[in-house]
PDB file of C-alpha atoms in Angstrom:
ATOM      1  CA  MET A   1       0.308   0.100  -0.008  1.00 82.00           C
ATOM      2  CA  GLU A   2       1.561   3.427  -1.055  1.00 91.00           C
ATOM      3  CA  PRO A   3       2.144   5.790   1.815  1.00 96.00           C
ATOM      4  CA  ILE A   4      -0.421   8.892   2.498  1.00 98.00           C
ATOM      5  CA  ILE A   5       2.617  11.307   3.630  1.00 98.00           C
ATOM      6  CA  PRO A   6       6.057   9.988   1.189  1.00 97.00           C
ATOM      7  CA  GLU A   7       8.792  10.028   4.240  1.00 96.00           C
ATOM      8  CA  ASP A   8      10.477  13.037   2.511  1.00 97.00           C
ATOM      9  CA  GLU A   9       7.664  14.886   3.044  1.00 98.00           C
ATOM     10  CA  ARG A  10       7.559  13.823   6.654  1.00 98.00           C
ATOM     11  CA  SER A  11       7.197  16.472   9.662  1.00 97.00           C
ATOM     12  CA  ASP A  12      10.517  16.648  11.947  1.00 96.00           C
ATOM     13  CA  LYS A  13       7.884  16.634  15.358  1.00 95.00           C
ATOM     14  CA  PRO A  14       7.804  13.549  17.631  1.00 93.00           C
ATOM     15  CA  LEU A  15       4.449  11.534  18.153  1.00 92.00           C
ATOM     16  CA  ASP A  16       4.888  10.790  21.214  1.00 89.00           C
ATOM     17  CA  THR A  17       3.905  14.114  23.524  1.00 88.00           C
ATOM     18  CA  ASP A  18       0.041  15.958  24.192  1.00 85.00           C
ATOM     19  CA  GLU A  19       0.610  18.129  21.151  1.00 88.00           C
ATOM     20  CA  ILE A  20      -0.708  14.486  18.770  1.00 91.00           C
ATOM     21  CA  ILE A  21      -4.303  15.735  18.457  1.00 92.00           C
ATOM     22  CA  TYR A  22      -2.300  19.225  16.347  1.00 94.00           C
ATOM     23  CA  HIS A  23       0.406  17.210  14.297  1.00 96.00           C
ATOM     24  CA  PRO A  24       0.689  17.893  11.427  1.00 97.00           C
ATOM     25  CA  ASP A  25       1.356  14.778   9.623  1.00 98.00           C
ATOM     26  CA  MET A  26      -1.823  13.699  11.477  1.00 96.00           C
ATOM     27  CA  LYS A  27      -3.824  16.432  10.017  1.00 97.00           C
ATOM     28  CA  ARG A  28      -2.791  15.264   6.516  1.00 98.00           C
ATOM     29  CA  ALA A  29      -3.389  12.102   7.072  1.00 98.00           C
ATOM     30  CA  ASN A  30      -6.594  12.508   8.703  1.00 98.00           C
ATOM     31  CA  ASP A  31      -7.386  15.028   5.465  1.00 98.00           C
ATOM     32  CA  TRP A  32      -5.955  11.868   3.066  1.00 98.00           C
ATOM     33  CA  ILE A  33      -9.082   9.714   4.513  1.00 98.00           C
ATOM     34  CA  MET A  34     -11.859  12.653   4.661  1.00 98.00           C
ATOM     35  CA  ASP A  35     -10.786  13.800   0.605  1.00 97.00           C
ATOM     36  CA  GLU A  36      -9.364  10.996  -0.767  1.00 97.00           C
ATOM     37  CA  TYR A  37      -9.934   7.632   0.590  1.00 98.00           C
ATOM     38  CA  ASP A  38     -13.029   5.220  -0.695  1.00 98.00           C
ATOM     39  CA  PRO A  39     -14.519   3.727   2.056  1.00 98.00           C
ATOM     40  CA  PRO A  40     -16.388  -0.063   1.370  1.00 98.00           C
ATOM     41  CA  GLU A  41     -19.789  -0.749   1.510  1.00 98.00           C
ATOM     42  CA  ARG A  42     -20.895  -2.309   4.194  1.00 98.00           C
ATOM     43  CA  ASN A  43     -23.470  -3.698   5.923  1.00 98.00           C
ATOM     44  CA  VAL A  44     -22.817  -2.371   9.106  1.00 98.00           C
ATOM     45  CA  CYS A  45     -19.457  -0.137  10.280  1.00 98.00           C
ATOM     46  CA  ILE A  46     -18.599  -0.618  13.165  1.00 98.00           C
ATOM     47  CA  PHE A  47     -16.017   2.191  15.292  1.00 98.00           C
ATOM     48  CA  VAL A  48     -14.079   1.288  17.758  1.00 98.00           C
ATOM     49  CA  PRO A  49     -10.862   3.272  20.194  1.00 96.00           C
ATOM     50  CA  CYS A  50      -7.856   3.329  19.384  1.00 95.00           C
ATOM     51  CA  ALA A  51      -5.019   1.202  21.091  1.00 93.00           C
ATOM     52  CA  LYS A  52      -1.303   1.958  22.442  1.00 90.00           C
ATOM     53  CA  LYS A  53       0.529  -1.398  20.914  1.00 93.00           C
ATOM     54  CA  LYS A  54       0.208  -0.926  17.149  1.00 96.00           C
ATOM     55  CA  PRO A  55      -0.782  -1.917  14.600  1.00 97.00           C
ATOM     56  CA  TYR A  56      -3.906  -1.652  16.268  1.00 97.00           C
ATOM     57  CA  HIS A  57      -5.858  -5.154  14.891  1.00 97.00           C
ATOM     58  CA  GLU A  58      -2.754  -6.558  16.677  1.00 96.00           C
ATOM     59  CA  SER A  59      -3.584  -5.064  20.577  1.00 95.00           C
ATOM     60  CA  PRO A  60      -4.829  -7.070  23.166  1.00 95.00           C
ATOM     61  CA  SER A  61      -8.503  -4.861  23.439  1.00 94.00           C
ATOM     62  CA  HIS A  62      -8.935  -5.344  19.432  1.00 97.00           C
ATOM     63  CA  ARG A  63      -9.034  -8.941  19.286  1.00 96.00           C
ATOM     64  CA  VAL A  64     -11.557  -8.580  22.449  1.00 96.00           C
ATOM     65  CA  PHE A  65     -13.330  -6.660  19.984  1.00 97.00           C
ATOM     66  CA  ASP A  66     -12.740  -8.550  17.315  1.00 97.00           C
ATOM     67  CA  ARG A  67     -13.971 -11.884  19.011  1.00 96.00           C
ATOM     68  CA  VAL A  68     -17.269 -10.545  19.897  1.00 97.00           C
ATOM     69  CA  ILE A  69     -17.879  -8.623  15.425  1.00 98.00           C
ATOM     70  CA  PHE A  70     -15.939 -11.765  13.431  1.00 97.00           C
ATOM     71  CA  GLY A  71     -18.118 -14.072  15.942  1.00 96.00           C
ATOM     72  CA  ILE A  72     -21.708 -13.112  14.703  1.00 97.00           C
ATOM     73  CA  LEU A  73     -20.462 -10.914  10.989  1.00 97.00           C
ATOM     74  CA  ASN A  74     -18.377 -12.238   8.136  1.00 97.00           C
ATOM     75  CA  PRO A  75     -15.327  -9.684   6.939  1.00 97.00           C
ATOM     76  CA  GLU A  76     -17.216  -8.814   3.991  1.00 97.00           C
ATOM     77  CA  GLN A  77     -20.557  -7.582   6.467  1.00 98.00           C
ATOM     78  CA  VAL A  78     -18.169  -4.741   8.644  1.00 98.00           C
ATOM     79  CA  HIS A  79     -16.218  -1.831   8.191  1.00 98.00           C
ATOM     80  CA  VAL A  80     -13.831  -1.694  11.377  1.00 98.00           C
ATOM     81  CA  VAL A  81     -13.047   2.341  11.511  1.00 98.00           C
ATOM     82  CA  VAL A  82     -10.600   2.775  14.629  1.00 98.00           C
ATOM     83  CA  PHE A  83     -11.335   6.216  16.144  1.00 97.00           C
ATOM     84  CA  GLY A  84      -9.630   8.614  19.055  1.00 94.00           C
ATOM     85  CA  THR A  85      -6.237   9.982  19.611  1.00 92.00           C
ATOM     86  CA  CYS A  86      -5.546   8.999  16.088  1.00 94.00           C
ATOM     87  CA  GLY A  87      -8.603  10.783  14.549  1.00 96.00           C
ATOM     88  CA  VAL A  88     -10.660   8.778  12.053  1.00 98.00           C
ATOM     89  CA  THR A  89      -8.271   6.194  10.764  1.00 98.00           C
ATOM     90  CA  PRO A  90     -10.301   2.950   8.710  1.00 98.00           C
ATOM     91  CA  ARG A  91      -8.481  -0.359  10.640  1.00 98.00           C
ATOM     92  CA  GLU A  92      -6.809  -1.680   7.008  1.00 98.00           C
ATOM     93  CA  LEU A  93      -4.656   1.819   7.411  1.00 98.00           C
ATOM     94  CA  ASP A  94      -3.145   0.747  10.621  1.00 98.00           C
ATOM     95  CA  THR A  95      -0.096  -0.256   9.645  1.00 97.00           C
ATOM     96  CA  LEU A  96       0.823   3.210   7.784  1.00 98.00           C
ATOM     97  CA  TYR A  97       2.164   5.847   8.963  1.00 98.00           C
ATOM     98  CA  PRO A  98       1.327   7.831  11.361  1.00 97.00           C
ATOM     99  CA  PHE A  99      -1.163   5.855  12.657  1.00 97.00           C
ATOM    100  CA  MET A 100       1.853   2.896  13.063  1.00 95.00           C
ATOM    101  CA  HIS A 101       4.235   5.285  15.020  1.00 94.00           C
ATOM    102  CA  TYR A 102       2.666   7.354  17.259  1.00 93.00           C
ATOM    103  CA  GLN A 103       2.653   6.844  20.833  1.00 84.00           C
ATOM    104  CA  PHE A 104       1.388   9.166  23.255  1.00 78.00           C
ATOM    105  CA  MET A 105      -2.316   8.586  24.211  1.00 74.00           C
ATOM    106  CA  LEU A 106      -4.649  10.862  24.709  1.00 74.00           C
ATOM    107  CA  GLY A 107      -6.051   8.723  28.181  1.00 66.00           C
ATOM    108  CA  LYS A 108      -3.094   9.990  29.951  1.00 66.00           C
ATOM    109  CA  CYS A 109      -4.229  13.861  29.427  1.00 70.00           C
ATOM    110  CA  ASN A 110      -5.436  16.012  32.539  1.00 74.00           C
ATOM    111  CA  VAL A 111      -4.705  19.305  30.225  1.00 77.00           C
ATOM    112  CA  PRO A 112      -8.625  20.546  29.759  1.00 85.00           C
ATOM    113  CA  LYS A 113      -7.549  22.662  27.039  1.00 90.00           C
ATOM    114  CA  ILE A 114      -6.451  19.741  24.951  1.00 89.00           C
ATOM    115  CA  LYS A 115      -9.655  17.766  25.671  1.00 88.00           C
ATOM    116  CA  ARG A 116     -11.610  20.408  25.242  1.00 93.00           C
ATOM    117  CA  ASP A 117      -9.718  20.640  22.034  1.00 95.00           C
ATOM    118  CA  PHE A 118     -10.223  16.872  21.469  1.00 94.00           C
ATOM    119  CA  ILE A 119     -13.354  16.555  21.379  1.00 95.00           C
ATOM    120  CA  LYS A 120     -14.321  19.386  19.291  1.00 97.00           C
ATOM    121  CA  MET A 121     -11.693  18.496  16.476  1.00 97.00           C
ATOM    122  CA  GLU A 122     -12.523  14.714  17.057  1.00 97.00           C
ATOM    123  CA  SER A 123     -16.278  15.020  16.616  1.00 98.00           C
ATOM    124  CA  GLU A 124     -16.238  17.012  13.663  1.00 98.00           C
ATOM    125  CA  ARG A 125     -14.070  14.752  12.165  1.00 98.00           C
ATOM    126  CA  LEU A 126     -16.313  11.806  12.803  1.00 98.00           C
ATOM    127  CA  ALA A 127     -18.724  13.936  11.316  1.00 98.00           C
ATOM    128  CA  HIS A 128     -17.313  14.387   8.109  1.00 98.00           C
ATOM    129  CA  TYR A 129     -16.800  11.099   8.041  1.00 98.00           C
ATOM    130  CA  LEU A 130     -20.053   9.674   8.857  1.00 98.00           C
ATOM    131  CA  GLU A 131     -22.008  12.340   6.054  1.00 98.00           C
ATOM    132  CA  LYS A 132     -18.923  11.116   3.628  1.00 98.00           C
ATOM    133  CA  THR A 133     -20.013   7.197   4.040  1.00 98.00           C
ATOM    134  CA  ARG A 134     -24.160   8.373   4.536  1.00 98.00           C
ATOM    135  CA  HIS A 135     -24.972   5.898   1.939  1.00 98.00           C
ATOM    136  CA  LYS A 136     -21.461   3.353   2.496  1.00 98.00           C
ATOM    137  CA  TYR A 137     -23.034   1.854   4.891  1.00 98.00           C
ATOM    138  CA  LYS A 138     -26.701   0.875   5.985  1.00 98.00           C
ATOM    139  CA  HIS A 139     -26.088   0.810  10.292  1.00 98.00           C
ATOM    140  CA  ARG A 140     -23.657   2.036  12.248  1.00 98.00           C
ATOM    141  CA  ILE A 141     -22.284   1.287  16.445  1.00 98.00           C
ATOM    142  CA  ALA A 142     -19.787   2.459  18.062  1.00 98.00           C
ATOM    143  CA  TYR A 143     -18.240   1.140  20.836  1.00 98.00           C
ATOM    144  CA  CYS A 144     -16.760   3.924  23.402  1.00 96.00           C
ATOM    145  CA  ILE A 145     -16.877   5.318  26.749  1.00 94.00           C
ATOM    146  CA  GLY A 146     -15.570   8.599  27.904  1.00 90.00           C
ATOM    147  CA  ASP A 147     -14.290  11.393  26.093  1.00 92.00           C
ATOM    148  CA  PHE A 148     -14.342   9.396  22.774  1.00 94.00           C
ATOM    149  CA  ARG A 149     -18.038   8.525  23.611  1.00 96.00           C
ATOM    150  CA  LYS A 150     -18.930  12.488  24.213  1.00 96.00           C
ATOM    151  CA  ALA A 151     -17.478  13.056  20.533  1.00 97.00           C
ATOM    152  CA  MET A 152     -19.073  10.398  18.814  1.00 98.00           C
ATOM    153  CA  GLU A 153     -22.356  11.489  20.060  1.00 98.00           C
ATOM    154  CA  LYS A 154     -21.312  15.310  19.358  1.00 98.00           C
ATOM    155  CA  ALA A 155     -20.843  14.336  15.463  1.00 98.00           C
ATOM    156  CA  SER A 156     -23.838  12.334  15.518  1.00 98.00           C
ATOM    157  CA  GLU A 157     -26.082  14.854  16.135  1.00 98.00           C
ATOM    158  CA  MET A 158     -24.152  16.844  13.708  1.00 98.00           C
ATOM    159  CA  VAL A 159     -25.304  15.672  10.790  1.00 98.00           C
ATOM    160  CA  ASP A 160     -28.345  13.586  11.955  1.00 98.00           C
ATOM    161  CA  ILE A 161     -27.260  10.151  10.704  1.00 98.00           C
ATOM    162  CA  ASP A 162     -28.120   7.411  13.189  1.00 98.00           C
ATOM    163  CA  VAL A 163     -24.619   5.813  14.935  1.00 98.00           C
ATOM    164  CA  LYS A 164     -25.949   3.224  18.066  1.00 98.00           C
ATOM    165  CA  ILE A 165     -23.543   3.679  20.776  1.00 98.00           C
ATOM    166  CA  VAL A 166     -22.719   0.510  23.262  1.00 98.00           C
ATOM    167  CA  PRO A 167     -22.275   0.268  25.812  1.00 98.00           C
ATOM    168  CA  GLU A 168     -25.137   1.900  27.118  1.00 98.00           C
ATOM    169  CA  GLU A 169     -25.613   4.039  29.987  1.00 97.00           C
ATOM    170  CA  GLU A 170     -27.474   2.241  32.122  1.00 97.00           C
ATOM    171  CA  THR A 171     -24.459  -0.801  31.942  1.00 97.00           C
ATOM    172  CA  ILE A 172     -22.247   2.470  32.881  1.00 96.00           C
ATOM    173  CA  GLN A 173     -23.598   3.432  35.326  1.00 94.00           C
ATOM    174  CA  ASN A 174     -23.912  -0.161  37.105  1.00 94.00           C
ATOM    175  CA  ASN A 175     -19.964  -0.790  36.288  1.00 92.00           C
ATOM    176  CA  ILE A 176     -18.778   2.899  37.409  1.00 91.00           C
ATOM    177  CA  GLN A 177     -15.538   2.534  39.461  1.00 86.00           C
ATOM    178  CA  PRO A 178     -15.367   5.586  42.072  1.00 87.00           C
ATOM    179  CA  ASP A 179     -12.386   5.046  43.024  1.00 84.00           C
ATOM    180  CA  LYS A 180     -10.436   4.761  39.602  1.00 79.00           C
ATOM    181  CA  LYS A 181      -8.800   7.985  37.904  1.00 75.00           C
ATOM    182  CA  PHE A 182     -10.976   6.347  34.553  1.00 77.00           C
ATOM    183  CA  ILE A 183     -14.284   5.803  36.536  1.00 87.00           C
ATOM    184  CA  TYR A 184     -15.385   3.108  33.351  1.00 89.00           C
ATOM    185  CA  GLY A 185     -13.077   0.498  33.178  1.00 86.00           C
ATOM    186  CA  SER A 186     -11.974  -1.349  30.457  1.00 88.00           C
ATOM    187  CA  LEU A 187     -14.095  -2.002  27.578  1.00 94.00           C
ATOM    188  CA  ASN A 188     -13.329  -5.442  28.242  1.00 92.00           C
ATOM    189  CA  GLN A 189     -15.951  -6.531  30.465  1.00 93.00           C
ATOM    190  CA  LYS A 190     -18.021  -8.446  30.284  1.00 94.00           C
ATOM    191  CA  ASP A 191     -21.021  -6.657  30.476  1.00 96.00           C
ATOM    192  CA  TYR A 192     -19.541  -3.958  28.068  1.00 97.00           C
ATOM    193  CA  LEU A 193     -19.034  -6.665  25.976  1.00 97.00           C
ATOM    194  CA  GLN A 194     -22.521  -8.184  25.791  1.00 97.00           C
ATOM    195  CA  ASP A 195     -23.802  -4.889  24.950  1.00 98.00           C
ATOM    196  CA  PHE A 196     -21.504  -4.829  21.757  1.00 98.00           C
ATOM    197  CA  SER A 197     -22.523  -8.359  20.704  1.00 98.00           C
ATOM    198  CA  ASP A 198     -26.581  -7.441  21.740  1.00 98.00           C
ATOM    199  CA  ALA A 199     -25.938  -4.675  19.956  1.00 98.00           C
ATOM    200  CA  ILE A 200     -24.819  -5.895  16.306  1.00 98.00           C
ATOM    201  CA  THR A 201     -27.429  -9.334  16.498  1.00 98.00           C
ATOM    202  CA  THR A 202     -30.246  -6.198  16.764  1.00 98.00           C
ATOM    203  CA  LYS A 203     -28.927  -4.693  14.363  1.00 97.00           C
ATOM    204  CA  MET A 204     -28.172  -7.402  11.979  1.00 97.00           C
ATOM    205  CA  GLY A 205     -31.691  -9.013  12.894  1.00 97.00           C
ATOM    206  CA  LEU A 206     -30.046 -11.900  14.562  1.00 97.00           C
ATOM    207  CA  GLU A 207     -30.611 -14.105  17.374  1.00 97.00           C
ATOM    208  CA  ARG A 208     -28.718 -12.912  20.964  1.00 96.00           C
ATOM    209  CA  ARG A 209     -25.508 -14.738  22.109  1.00 95.00           C
ATOM    210  CA  THR A 210     -24.225 -14.955  25.324  1.00 95.00           C
ATOM    211  CA  VAL A 211     -20.495 -13.202  25.640  1.00 93.00           C
ATOM    212  CA  ALA A 212     -17.970 -15.383  27.488  1.00 84.00           C
ATOM    213  CA  ILE A 213     -14.691 -14.157  28.593  1.00 69.00           C
ATOM    214  CA  ASP A 214     -12.093 -16.214  27.267  1.00 61.00           C
ATOM    215  CA  GLU A 215      -8.941 -14.922  29.863  1.00 53.00           C
ATOM    216  CA  GLU A 216      -6.124 -15.741  27.914  1.00 51.00           C
ATOM    217  CA  HIS A 217      -7.478 -13.175  24.714  1.00 48.00           C
ATOM    218  CA  SER A 218      -8.940 -10.759  27.517  1.00 47.00           C
ATOM    219  CA  GLU A 219      -5.773  -8.808  28.787  1.00 48.00           C
ATOM    220  CA  ASN A 220      -5.913  -5.665  29.157  1.00 50.00           C
ATOM    221  CA  ASP A 221      -5.292  -2.861  26.904  1.00 48.00           C
ATOM    222  CA  ASN A 222      -4.965  -0.122  28.881  1.00 46.00           C
ATOM    223  CA  ASP A 223      -3.629   2.561  26.374  1.00 42.00           C
ATOM    224  CA  TRP A 224      -7.026   4.851  26.153  1.00 39.00           C
ATOM    225  CA  TYR A 225      -8.395   4.802  29.300  1.00 38.00           C
ATOM    226  CA  ILE A 226      -6.059   5.063  33.223  1.00 31.00           C
ATOM    227  CA  PHE A 227      -6.533   3.062  36.593  1.00 25.00           C
TER     228      PHE A 227
END
């Protein structure tokens, strides 16, 4: 696959600081996705958070997400799109620069201005992508909590395109851990994953399935949340 940004055109600014959302190469790569990338037509698009381990599809969290997704759907039915610190990144591009190369995780940032800027920037990018793909997907599901969830909710409202966002609010409230730095915990929790599975089967008109946790494949990938 051709690089989005040729090596000799890349910025020398570091990719491992809390300024990552303003990084010129991250902006350029996202502009390319919005303006030039041609998304596939699929029955459902599933948005999942980015991960510390690269490429995303090899991270512990994404392995868990994939066990749910592809335990229900065939690859030809679904398009997986990553969002968060990376902006908006179709997962088949996750081995490309800069998505494969940045280190800083937004969940570790406690600078109010950066968090506010992230929600504004990410909601605008997501809204752009939702509009761009309005006729590409029949259904849209987003599996997210925290600031990522706020950005997706805002984006959906901005373009009036329905996105089923899970876990359900009731499930989140039932799993809040007030003694943790990130009170919502990990998306790898069984209750959250059950909501994720239910969203997929409901949208696709399939029979409900009970999520089973495989401890071998459910290790925490605490890259976008903080314990």
